[in-house]
Short mmCIF file of C-alpha atoms in Angstrom, two decimals:
data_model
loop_
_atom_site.label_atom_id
_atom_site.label_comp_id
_atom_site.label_asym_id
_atom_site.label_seq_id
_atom_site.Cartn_x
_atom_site.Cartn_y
_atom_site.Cartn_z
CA UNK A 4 94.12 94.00 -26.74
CA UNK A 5 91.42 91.62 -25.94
CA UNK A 6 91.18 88.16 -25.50
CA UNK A 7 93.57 86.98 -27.66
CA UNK A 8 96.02 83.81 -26.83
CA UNK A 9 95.00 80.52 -27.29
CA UNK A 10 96.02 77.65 -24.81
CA UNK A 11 95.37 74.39 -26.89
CA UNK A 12 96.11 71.02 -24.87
CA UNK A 13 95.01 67.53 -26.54
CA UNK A 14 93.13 65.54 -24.29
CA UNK A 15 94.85 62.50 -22.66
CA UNK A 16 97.09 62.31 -26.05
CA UNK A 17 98.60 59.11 -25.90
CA UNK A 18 95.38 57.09 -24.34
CA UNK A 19 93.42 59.22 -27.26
CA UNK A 20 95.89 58.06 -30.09
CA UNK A 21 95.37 54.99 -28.91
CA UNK A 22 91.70 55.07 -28.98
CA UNK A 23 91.86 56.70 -32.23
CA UNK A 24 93.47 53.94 -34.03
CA UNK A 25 91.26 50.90 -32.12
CA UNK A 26 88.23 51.54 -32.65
CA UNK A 27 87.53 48.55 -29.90
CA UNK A 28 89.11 50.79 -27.04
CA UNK A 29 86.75 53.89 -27.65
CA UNK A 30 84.28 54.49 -24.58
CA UNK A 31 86.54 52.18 -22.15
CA UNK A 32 88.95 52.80 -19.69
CA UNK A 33 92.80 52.87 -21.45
CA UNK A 34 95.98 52.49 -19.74
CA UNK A 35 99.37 53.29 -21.83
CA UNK A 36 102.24 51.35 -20.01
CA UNK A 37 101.86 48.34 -18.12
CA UNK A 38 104.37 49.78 -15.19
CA UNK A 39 103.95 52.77 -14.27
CA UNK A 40 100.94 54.69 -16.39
CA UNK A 41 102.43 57.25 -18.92
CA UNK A 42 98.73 57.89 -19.66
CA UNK A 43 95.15 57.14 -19.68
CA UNK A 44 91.87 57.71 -21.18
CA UNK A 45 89.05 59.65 -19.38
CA UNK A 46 87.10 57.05 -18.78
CA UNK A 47 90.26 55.37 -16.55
CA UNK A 48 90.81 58.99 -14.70
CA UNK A 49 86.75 58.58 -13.77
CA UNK A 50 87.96 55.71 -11.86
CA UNK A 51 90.46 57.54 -10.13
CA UNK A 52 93.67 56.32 -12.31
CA UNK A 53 96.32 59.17 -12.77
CA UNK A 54 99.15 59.66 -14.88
CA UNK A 55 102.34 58.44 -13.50
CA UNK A 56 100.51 56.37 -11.18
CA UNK A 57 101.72 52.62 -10.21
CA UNK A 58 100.70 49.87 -12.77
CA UNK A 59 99.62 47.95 -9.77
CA UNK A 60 97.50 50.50 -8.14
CA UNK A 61 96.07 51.71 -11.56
CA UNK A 62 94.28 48.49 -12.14
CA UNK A 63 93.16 47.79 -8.12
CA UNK A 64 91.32 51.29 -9.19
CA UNK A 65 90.10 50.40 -12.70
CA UNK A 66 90.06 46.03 -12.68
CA UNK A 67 88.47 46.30 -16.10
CA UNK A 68 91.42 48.40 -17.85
CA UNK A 69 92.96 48.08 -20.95
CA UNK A 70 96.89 48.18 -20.67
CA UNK A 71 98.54 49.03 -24.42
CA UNK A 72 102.07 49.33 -24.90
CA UNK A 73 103.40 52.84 -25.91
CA UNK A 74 103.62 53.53 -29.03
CA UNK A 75 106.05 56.40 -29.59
CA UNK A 76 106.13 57.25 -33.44
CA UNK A 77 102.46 57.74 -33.28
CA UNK A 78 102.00 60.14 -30.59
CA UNK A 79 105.23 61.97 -32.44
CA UNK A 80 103.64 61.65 -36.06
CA UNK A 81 100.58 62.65 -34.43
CA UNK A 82 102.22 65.49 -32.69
CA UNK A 83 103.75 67.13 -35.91
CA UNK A 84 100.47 66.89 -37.76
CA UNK A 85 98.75 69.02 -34.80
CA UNK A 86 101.19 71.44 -34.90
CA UNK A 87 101.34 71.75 -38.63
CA UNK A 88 97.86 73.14 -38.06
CA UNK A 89 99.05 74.87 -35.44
CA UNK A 90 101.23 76.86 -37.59
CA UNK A 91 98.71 76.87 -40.33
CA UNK A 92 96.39 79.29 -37.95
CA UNK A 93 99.17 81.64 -36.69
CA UNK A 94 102.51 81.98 -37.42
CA UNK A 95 102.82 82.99 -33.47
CA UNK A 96 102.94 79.40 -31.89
CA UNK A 97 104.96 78.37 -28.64
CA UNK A 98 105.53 75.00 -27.83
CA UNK A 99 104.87 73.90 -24.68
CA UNK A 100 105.37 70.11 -25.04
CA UNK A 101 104.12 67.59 -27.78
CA UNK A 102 100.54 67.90 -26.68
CA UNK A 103 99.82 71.73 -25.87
CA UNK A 104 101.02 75.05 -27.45
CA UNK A 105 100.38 78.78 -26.51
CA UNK A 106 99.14 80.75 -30.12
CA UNK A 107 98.75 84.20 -30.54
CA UNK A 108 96.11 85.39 -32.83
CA UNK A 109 95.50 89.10 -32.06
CA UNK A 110 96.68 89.99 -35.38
CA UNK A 111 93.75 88.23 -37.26
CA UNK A 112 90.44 89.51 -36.83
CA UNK A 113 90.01 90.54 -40.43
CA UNK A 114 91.41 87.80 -41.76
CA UNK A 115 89.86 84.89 -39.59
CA UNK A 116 87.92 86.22 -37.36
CA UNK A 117 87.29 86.56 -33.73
CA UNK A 118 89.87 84.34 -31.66
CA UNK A 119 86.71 82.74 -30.65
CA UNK A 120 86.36 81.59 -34.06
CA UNK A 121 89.45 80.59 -34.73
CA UNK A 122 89.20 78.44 -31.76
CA UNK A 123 86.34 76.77 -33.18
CA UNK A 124 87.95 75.70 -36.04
CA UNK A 125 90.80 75.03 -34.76
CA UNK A 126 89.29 72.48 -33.08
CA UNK A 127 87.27 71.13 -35.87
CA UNK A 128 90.28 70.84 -37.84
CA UNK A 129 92.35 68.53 -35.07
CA UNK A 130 89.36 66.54 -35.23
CA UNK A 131 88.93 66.60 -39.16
CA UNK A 132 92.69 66.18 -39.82
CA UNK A 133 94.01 64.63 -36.95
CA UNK A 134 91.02 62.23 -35.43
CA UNK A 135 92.00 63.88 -32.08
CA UNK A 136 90.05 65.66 -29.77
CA UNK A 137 91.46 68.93 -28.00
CA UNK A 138 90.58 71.16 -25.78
CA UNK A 139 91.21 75.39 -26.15
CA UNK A 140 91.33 77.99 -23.71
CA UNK A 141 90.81 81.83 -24.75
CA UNK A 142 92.33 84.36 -22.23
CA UNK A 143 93.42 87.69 -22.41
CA UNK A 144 97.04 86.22 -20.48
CA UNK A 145 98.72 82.91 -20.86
CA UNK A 146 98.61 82.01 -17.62
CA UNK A 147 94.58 82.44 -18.03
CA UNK A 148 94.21 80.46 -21.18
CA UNK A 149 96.09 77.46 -19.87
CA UNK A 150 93.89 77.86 -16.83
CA UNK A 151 90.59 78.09 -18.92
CA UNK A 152 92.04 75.08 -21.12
CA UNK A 153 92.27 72.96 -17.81
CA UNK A 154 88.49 73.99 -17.08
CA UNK A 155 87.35 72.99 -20.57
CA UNK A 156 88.78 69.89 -20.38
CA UNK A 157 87.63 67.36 -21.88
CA UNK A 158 87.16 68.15 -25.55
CA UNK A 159 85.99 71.40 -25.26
CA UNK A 160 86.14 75.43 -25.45
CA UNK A 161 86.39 77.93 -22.67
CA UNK A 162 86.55 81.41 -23.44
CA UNK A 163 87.20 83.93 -20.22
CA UNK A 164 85.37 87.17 -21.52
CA UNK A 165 87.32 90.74 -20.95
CA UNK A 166 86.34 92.26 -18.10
CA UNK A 167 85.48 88.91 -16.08
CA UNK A 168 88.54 87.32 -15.53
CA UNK A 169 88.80 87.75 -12.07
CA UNK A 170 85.16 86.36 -11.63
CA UNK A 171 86.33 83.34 -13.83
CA UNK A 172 89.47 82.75 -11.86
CA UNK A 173 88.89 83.82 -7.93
CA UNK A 174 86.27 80.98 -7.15
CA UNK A 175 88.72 78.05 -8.70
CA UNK A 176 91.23 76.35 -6.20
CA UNK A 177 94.72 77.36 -5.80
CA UNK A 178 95.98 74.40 -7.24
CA UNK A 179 94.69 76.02 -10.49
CA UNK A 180 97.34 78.42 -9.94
CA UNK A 181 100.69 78.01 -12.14
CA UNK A 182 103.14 76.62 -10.15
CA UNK A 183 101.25 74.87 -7.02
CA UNK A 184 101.92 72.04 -6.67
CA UNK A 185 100.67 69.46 -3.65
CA UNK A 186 103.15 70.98 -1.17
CA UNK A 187 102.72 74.79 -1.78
CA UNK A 188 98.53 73.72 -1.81
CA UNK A 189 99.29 72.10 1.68
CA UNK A 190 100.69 75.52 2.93
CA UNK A 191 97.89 77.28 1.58
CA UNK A 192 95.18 75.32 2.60
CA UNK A 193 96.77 74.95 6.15
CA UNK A 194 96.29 78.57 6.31
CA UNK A 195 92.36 78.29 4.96
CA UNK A 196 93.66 79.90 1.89
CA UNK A 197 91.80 77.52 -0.66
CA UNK A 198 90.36 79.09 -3.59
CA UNK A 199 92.50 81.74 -5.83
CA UNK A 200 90.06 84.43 -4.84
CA UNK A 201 91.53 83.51 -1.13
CA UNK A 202 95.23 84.10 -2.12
CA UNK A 203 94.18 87.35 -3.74
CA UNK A 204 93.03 89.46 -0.84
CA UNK A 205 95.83 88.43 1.71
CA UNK A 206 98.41 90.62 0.25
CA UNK A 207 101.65 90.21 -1.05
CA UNK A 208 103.43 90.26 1.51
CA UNK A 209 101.72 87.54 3.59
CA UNK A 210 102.37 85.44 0.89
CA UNK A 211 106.14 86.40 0.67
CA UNK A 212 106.48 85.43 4.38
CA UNK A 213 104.63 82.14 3.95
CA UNK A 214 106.24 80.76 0.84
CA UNK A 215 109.13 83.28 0.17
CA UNK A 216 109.75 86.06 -1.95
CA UNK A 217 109.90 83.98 -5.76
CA UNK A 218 107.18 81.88 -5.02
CA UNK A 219 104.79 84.59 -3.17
CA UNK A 220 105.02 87.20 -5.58
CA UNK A 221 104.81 84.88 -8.34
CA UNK A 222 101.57 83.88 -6.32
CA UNK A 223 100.19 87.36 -5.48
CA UNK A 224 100.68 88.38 -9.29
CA UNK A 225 98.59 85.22 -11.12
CA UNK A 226 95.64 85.44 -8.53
CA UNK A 227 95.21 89.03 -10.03
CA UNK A 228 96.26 88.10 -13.59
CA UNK A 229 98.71 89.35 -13.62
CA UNK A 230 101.30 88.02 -16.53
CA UNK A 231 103.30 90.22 -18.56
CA UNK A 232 104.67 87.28 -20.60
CA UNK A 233 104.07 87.27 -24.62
CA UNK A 234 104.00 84.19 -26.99
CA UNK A 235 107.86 83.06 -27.82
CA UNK A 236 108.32 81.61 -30.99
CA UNK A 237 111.79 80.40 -31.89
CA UNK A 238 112.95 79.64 -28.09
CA UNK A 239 115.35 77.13 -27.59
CA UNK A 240 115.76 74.70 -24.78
CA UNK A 241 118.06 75.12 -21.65
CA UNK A 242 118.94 72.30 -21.16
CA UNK A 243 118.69 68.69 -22.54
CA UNK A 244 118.07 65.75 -21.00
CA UNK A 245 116.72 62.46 -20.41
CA UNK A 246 115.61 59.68 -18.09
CA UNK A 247 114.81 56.25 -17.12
CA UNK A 248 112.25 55.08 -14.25
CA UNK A 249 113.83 51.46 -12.77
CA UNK A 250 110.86 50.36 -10.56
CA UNK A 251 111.66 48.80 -7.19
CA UNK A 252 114.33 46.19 -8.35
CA UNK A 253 117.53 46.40 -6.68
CA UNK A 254 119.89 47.49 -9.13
CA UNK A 255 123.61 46.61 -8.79
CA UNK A 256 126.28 49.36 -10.10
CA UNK A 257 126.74 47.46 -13.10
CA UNK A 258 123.38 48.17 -14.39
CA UNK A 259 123.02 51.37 -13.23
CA UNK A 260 126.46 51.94 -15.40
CA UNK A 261 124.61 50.36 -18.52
CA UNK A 262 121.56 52.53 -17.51
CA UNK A 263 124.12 55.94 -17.38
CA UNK A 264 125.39 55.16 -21.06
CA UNK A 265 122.16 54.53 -22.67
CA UNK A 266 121.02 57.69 -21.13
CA UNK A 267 124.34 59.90 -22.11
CA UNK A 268 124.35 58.34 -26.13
CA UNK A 269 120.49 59.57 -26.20
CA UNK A 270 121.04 62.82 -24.72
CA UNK A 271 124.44 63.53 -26.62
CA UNK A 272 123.18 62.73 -29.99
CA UNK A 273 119.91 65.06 -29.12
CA UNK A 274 122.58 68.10 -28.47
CA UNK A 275 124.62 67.13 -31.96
CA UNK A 276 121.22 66.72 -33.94
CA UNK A 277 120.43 70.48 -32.70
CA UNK A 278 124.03 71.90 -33.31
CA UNK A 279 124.40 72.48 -29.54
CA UNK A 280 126.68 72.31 -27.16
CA UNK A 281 126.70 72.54 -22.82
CA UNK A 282 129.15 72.73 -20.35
CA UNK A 283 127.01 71.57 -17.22
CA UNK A 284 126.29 67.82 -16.79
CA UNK A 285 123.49 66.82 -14.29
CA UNK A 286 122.44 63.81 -12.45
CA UNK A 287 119.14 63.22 -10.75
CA UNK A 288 118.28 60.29 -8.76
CA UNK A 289 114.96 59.46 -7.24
CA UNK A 290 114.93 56.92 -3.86
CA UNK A 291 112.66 54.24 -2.98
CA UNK A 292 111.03 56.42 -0.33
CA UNK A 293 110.43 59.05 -3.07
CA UNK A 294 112.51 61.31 -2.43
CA UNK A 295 114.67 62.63 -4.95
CA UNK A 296 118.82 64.06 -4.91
CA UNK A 297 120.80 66.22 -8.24
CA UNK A 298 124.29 66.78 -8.83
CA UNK A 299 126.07 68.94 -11.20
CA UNK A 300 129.84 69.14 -12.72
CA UNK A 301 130.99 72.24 -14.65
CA UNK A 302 133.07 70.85 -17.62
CA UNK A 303 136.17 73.57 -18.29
CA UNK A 304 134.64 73.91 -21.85
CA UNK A 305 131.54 73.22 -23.54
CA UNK A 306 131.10 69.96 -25.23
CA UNK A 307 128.93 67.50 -27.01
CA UNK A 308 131.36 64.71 -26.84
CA UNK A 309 129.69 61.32 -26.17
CA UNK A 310 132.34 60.03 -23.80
CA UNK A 311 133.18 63.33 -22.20
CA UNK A 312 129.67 63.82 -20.71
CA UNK A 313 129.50 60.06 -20.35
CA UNK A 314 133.13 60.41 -17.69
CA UNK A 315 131.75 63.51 -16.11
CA UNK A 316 128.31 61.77 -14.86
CA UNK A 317 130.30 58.90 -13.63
CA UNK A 318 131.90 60.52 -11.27
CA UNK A 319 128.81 61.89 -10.21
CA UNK A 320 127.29 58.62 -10.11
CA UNK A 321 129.98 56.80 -7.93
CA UNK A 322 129.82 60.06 -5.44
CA UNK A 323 126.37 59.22 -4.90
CA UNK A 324 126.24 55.10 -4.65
CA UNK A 325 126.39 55.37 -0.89
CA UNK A 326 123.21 57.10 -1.01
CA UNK A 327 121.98 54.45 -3.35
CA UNK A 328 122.92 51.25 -1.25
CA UNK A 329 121.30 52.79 1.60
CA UNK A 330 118.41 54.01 -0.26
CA UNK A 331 117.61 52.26 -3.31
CA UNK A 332 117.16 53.80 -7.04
CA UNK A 333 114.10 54.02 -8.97
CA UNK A 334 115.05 56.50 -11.56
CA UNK A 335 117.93 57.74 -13.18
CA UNK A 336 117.62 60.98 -14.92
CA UNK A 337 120.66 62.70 -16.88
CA UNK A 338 121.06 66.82 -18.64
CA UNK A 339 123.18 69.14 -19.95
CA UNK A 340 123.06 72.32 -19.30
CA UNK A 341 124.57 75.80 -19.96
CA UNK A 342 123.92 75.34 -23.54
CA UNK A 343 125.51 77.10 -26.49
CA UNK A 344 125.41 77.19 -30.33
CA UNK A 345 127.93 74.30 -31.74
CA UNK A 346 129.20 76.72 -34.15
CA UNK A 347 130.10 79.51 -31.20
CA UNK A 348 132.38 76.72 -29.32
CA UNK A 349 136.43 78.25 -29.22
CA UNK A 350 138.76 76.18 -29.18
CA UNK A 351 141.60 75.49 -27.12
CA UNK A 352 145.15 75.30 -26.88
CA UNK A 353 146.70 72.52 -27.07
CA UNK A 354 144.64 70.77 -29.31
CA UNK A 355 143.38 67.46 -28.45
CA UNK A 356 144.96 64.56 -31.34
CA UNK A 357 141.85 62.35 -30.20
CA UNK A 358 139.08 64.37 -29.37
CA UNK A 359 136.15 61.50 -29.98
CA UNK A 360 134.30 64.19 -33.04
CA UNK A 361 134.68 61.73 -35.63
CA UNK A 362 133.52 58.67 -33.84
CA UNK A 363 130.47 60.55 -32.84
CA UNK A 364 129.45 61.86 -35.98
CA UNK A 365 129.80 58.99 -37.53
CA UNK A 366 128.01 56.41 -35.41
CA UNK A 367 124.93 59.49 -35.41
CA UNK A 368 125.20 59.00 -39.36
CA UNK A 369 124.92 55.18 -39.04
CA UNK A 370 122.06 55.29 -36.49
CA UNK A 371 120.24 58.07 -38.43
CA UNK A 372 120.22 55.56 -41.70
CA UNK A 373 119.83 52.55 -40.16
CA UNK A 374 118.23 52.95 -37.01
CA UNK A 375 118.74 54.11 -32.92
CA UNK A 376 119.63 49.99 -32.66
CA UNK A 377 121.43 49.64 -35.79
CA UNK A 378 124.84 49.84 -33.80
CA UNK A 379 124.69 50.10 -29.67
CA UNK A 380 127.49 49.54 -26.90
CA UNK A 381 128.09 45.88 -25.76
CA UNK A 382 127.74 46.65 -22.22
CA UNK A 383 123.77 47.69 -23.37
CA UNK A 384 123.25 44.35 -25.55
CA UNK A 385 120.56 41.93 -24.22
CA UNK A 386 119.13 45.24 -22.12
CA UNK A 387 115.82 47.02 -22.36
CA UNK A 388 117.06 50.46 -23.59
CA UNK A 389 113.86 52.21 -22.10
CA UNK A 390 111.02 54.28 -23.69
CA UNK A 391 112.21 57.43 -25.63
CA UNK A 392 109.85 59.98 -24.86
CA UNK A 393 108.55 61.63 -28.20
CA UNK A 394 109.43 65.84 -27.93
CA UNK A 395 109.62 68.91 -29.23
CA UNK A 396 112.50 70.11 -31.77
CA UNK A 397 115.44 70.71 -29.89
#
């Protein structure tokens, strides 16, 4: 069929919004956040500054910095306008998050061209439109466009030809590979194994017996290019969640209880916005030594009840404060899971007199007119709610 998806990833999209609308930060090192860095401009990652990395260590790396404050209806105004072009080009369009999207234009060489083309003015129109540069990958797989996007990076175009995509992709390193990560690199590299081109010719099943049978045939299949997978359009989330990052500060239960509740009203009135409904509730916890626990409850029905999911994660919270008081917390991370159309939810006998519906639409109603702050639990008054990550539709 050719080479034919797109990978399209903007380039450091919140430091680049940010540089977009001061024109003083263009050409110098930008850090979004102050605490921990949610992103930052190329010119910060020359100097060895990462996403996620510590505030702290981000400027011992890059003294001359600029720290802005996120800004989150920009990067999601910015987001939509992207991906109205995005949809403008193909109809065929899979979000991936607010910043990159798989696009399938095999059906449009007679109408726009080759996808080489449309690449091209693709990008020119992000640019034109948006003020935002981004960078496209042209593969004849997904996994090969993201990984071409990645080598393109920044602001550019890589196209893998047919016929040399195992040239392109054997002399990269394995963490170019989908799904390695630092500790699955570590077992590779351990082993020598440290281009893609390495993990190719050992086999299968020496990768099976090294990293199991999941991760070493999902292994052996990319480093041949393997990937069956087509664009999805339409696809709906899993799960729904959200989460809050605490820093080192000891936290006492009390404000991990207010930190529970602002997390449970944002992910509750996420699920009612998108008509859905879960029966799984999830907890994760990260520790001070980076290390990280989850725990689940099974709800007997599915729900998008406020206080419901708010009672189940709780309990989950108090099973796990011994872990915290020997541990510490520096994030708290809430989902739902096990997801379901509202309008599929049976109901069951006997019917609950109270069952919290009413309350919940209407305080979604007040906040939708009026604002997320326009009416808020006391226990959360006087408290920094967090940042609300900007994201795709649910």
């Amino acid at each position: 069929m050719g080479a034919s998806i797109l990978h399209a990833d903007l380039d450091a999209f919140y430091a680049s919004v940010e540089q977009r609308d001061d024109p003083r930060l263009r050409g110098r090192p930008v850090l979004v956040g102050g605490g921990v860095v949610l992103a930052c401009s190329y010119e910060a990652k020359a100097r060895g500054v990462r996403t996620a990395m510590g505030g702290q260590q981000a400027r011992r790396l890059c003294p001359d910095a600029i720290v802005v404050q996120p800004r989150m209806a920009a990067y999601s105004a910015a987001s939509k306008a992207v991906f109205r072009i995005f949809r403008d080009t193909t109809p065929l369009v899979e979000g991936i998050s607010i910043d990159e999207a798989f696009l399938d234009v095999g059906g449009l060489r007679k109408i726009s061209g080759t996808p080489t083309d449309i690449a091209v003015r693709l990008r020119a129109e992000v640019r034109r439109q948006v003020g935002l540069p981004i960078t496209v990958g042209v593969a004849k797989t997904k996994f090969l466009a993201k990984v071409a996007s990645g080598v393109g990076k920044p602001d550019g175009l890589k196209v893998v030809p047919i016929g040399g995509e195992l040239a392109f992709l054997h002399p990269l390193p394995v963490e170019r590979l989908w799904g390695v990560g630092p500790v699955t690199a570590g077992k590779l590299r351990e082993r020598g194994l440290r281009t893609v081109g390495a993990v190719a010719r050992i086999g299968e099943a020496a990768l099976v017996s090294m990293l199991g049978v999941a991760a070493g045939r999902h292994l052996h299949a990319l480093a041949h290019n393997h990937d069956p997978r087509t664009i999805q359009t339409g696809r709906r989330r899993g799960s729904i969640g959200a989460q809050r990052a605490l820093g080192r500060r000891p936290r006492t239960p009390r404000d991990l209880d207010a930190v529970l509740c602002g997390l449970v009203d944002r992910v509750s009135r996420r699920m009612r916005a998108a008509d859905r409904v879960g029966r799984t509730v999830m907890l994760r916890l990260r520790f001070d030594d980076f290390s990280r626990a989850a725990r689940s409850h099974t709800l007997p029905r599915a729900t998008s009840n406020t206080r419901t999911i708010l009672e189940a994660l709780r309990g989950l919270l108090a099973a796990a404060m011994p872990m915290i008081d020997e541990r510490g917390v520096t994030l708290v991370g809430v989902a739902v899971g096990n997801l379901d159309d509202g309008k599929a939810v049976q109901l069951m006998l006997p019917f609950e007199r109270d069952s919290g519906v009413e309350l919940d639409g209407a305080l979604d109603a007040v906040r939708d007119r009026f604002g997320s702050s326009a009416v808020t639990r006391a226990v959360l008054l006087g408290r920094d709610p967090g940042l609300a990550m900007p994201m795709l539709p649910d």
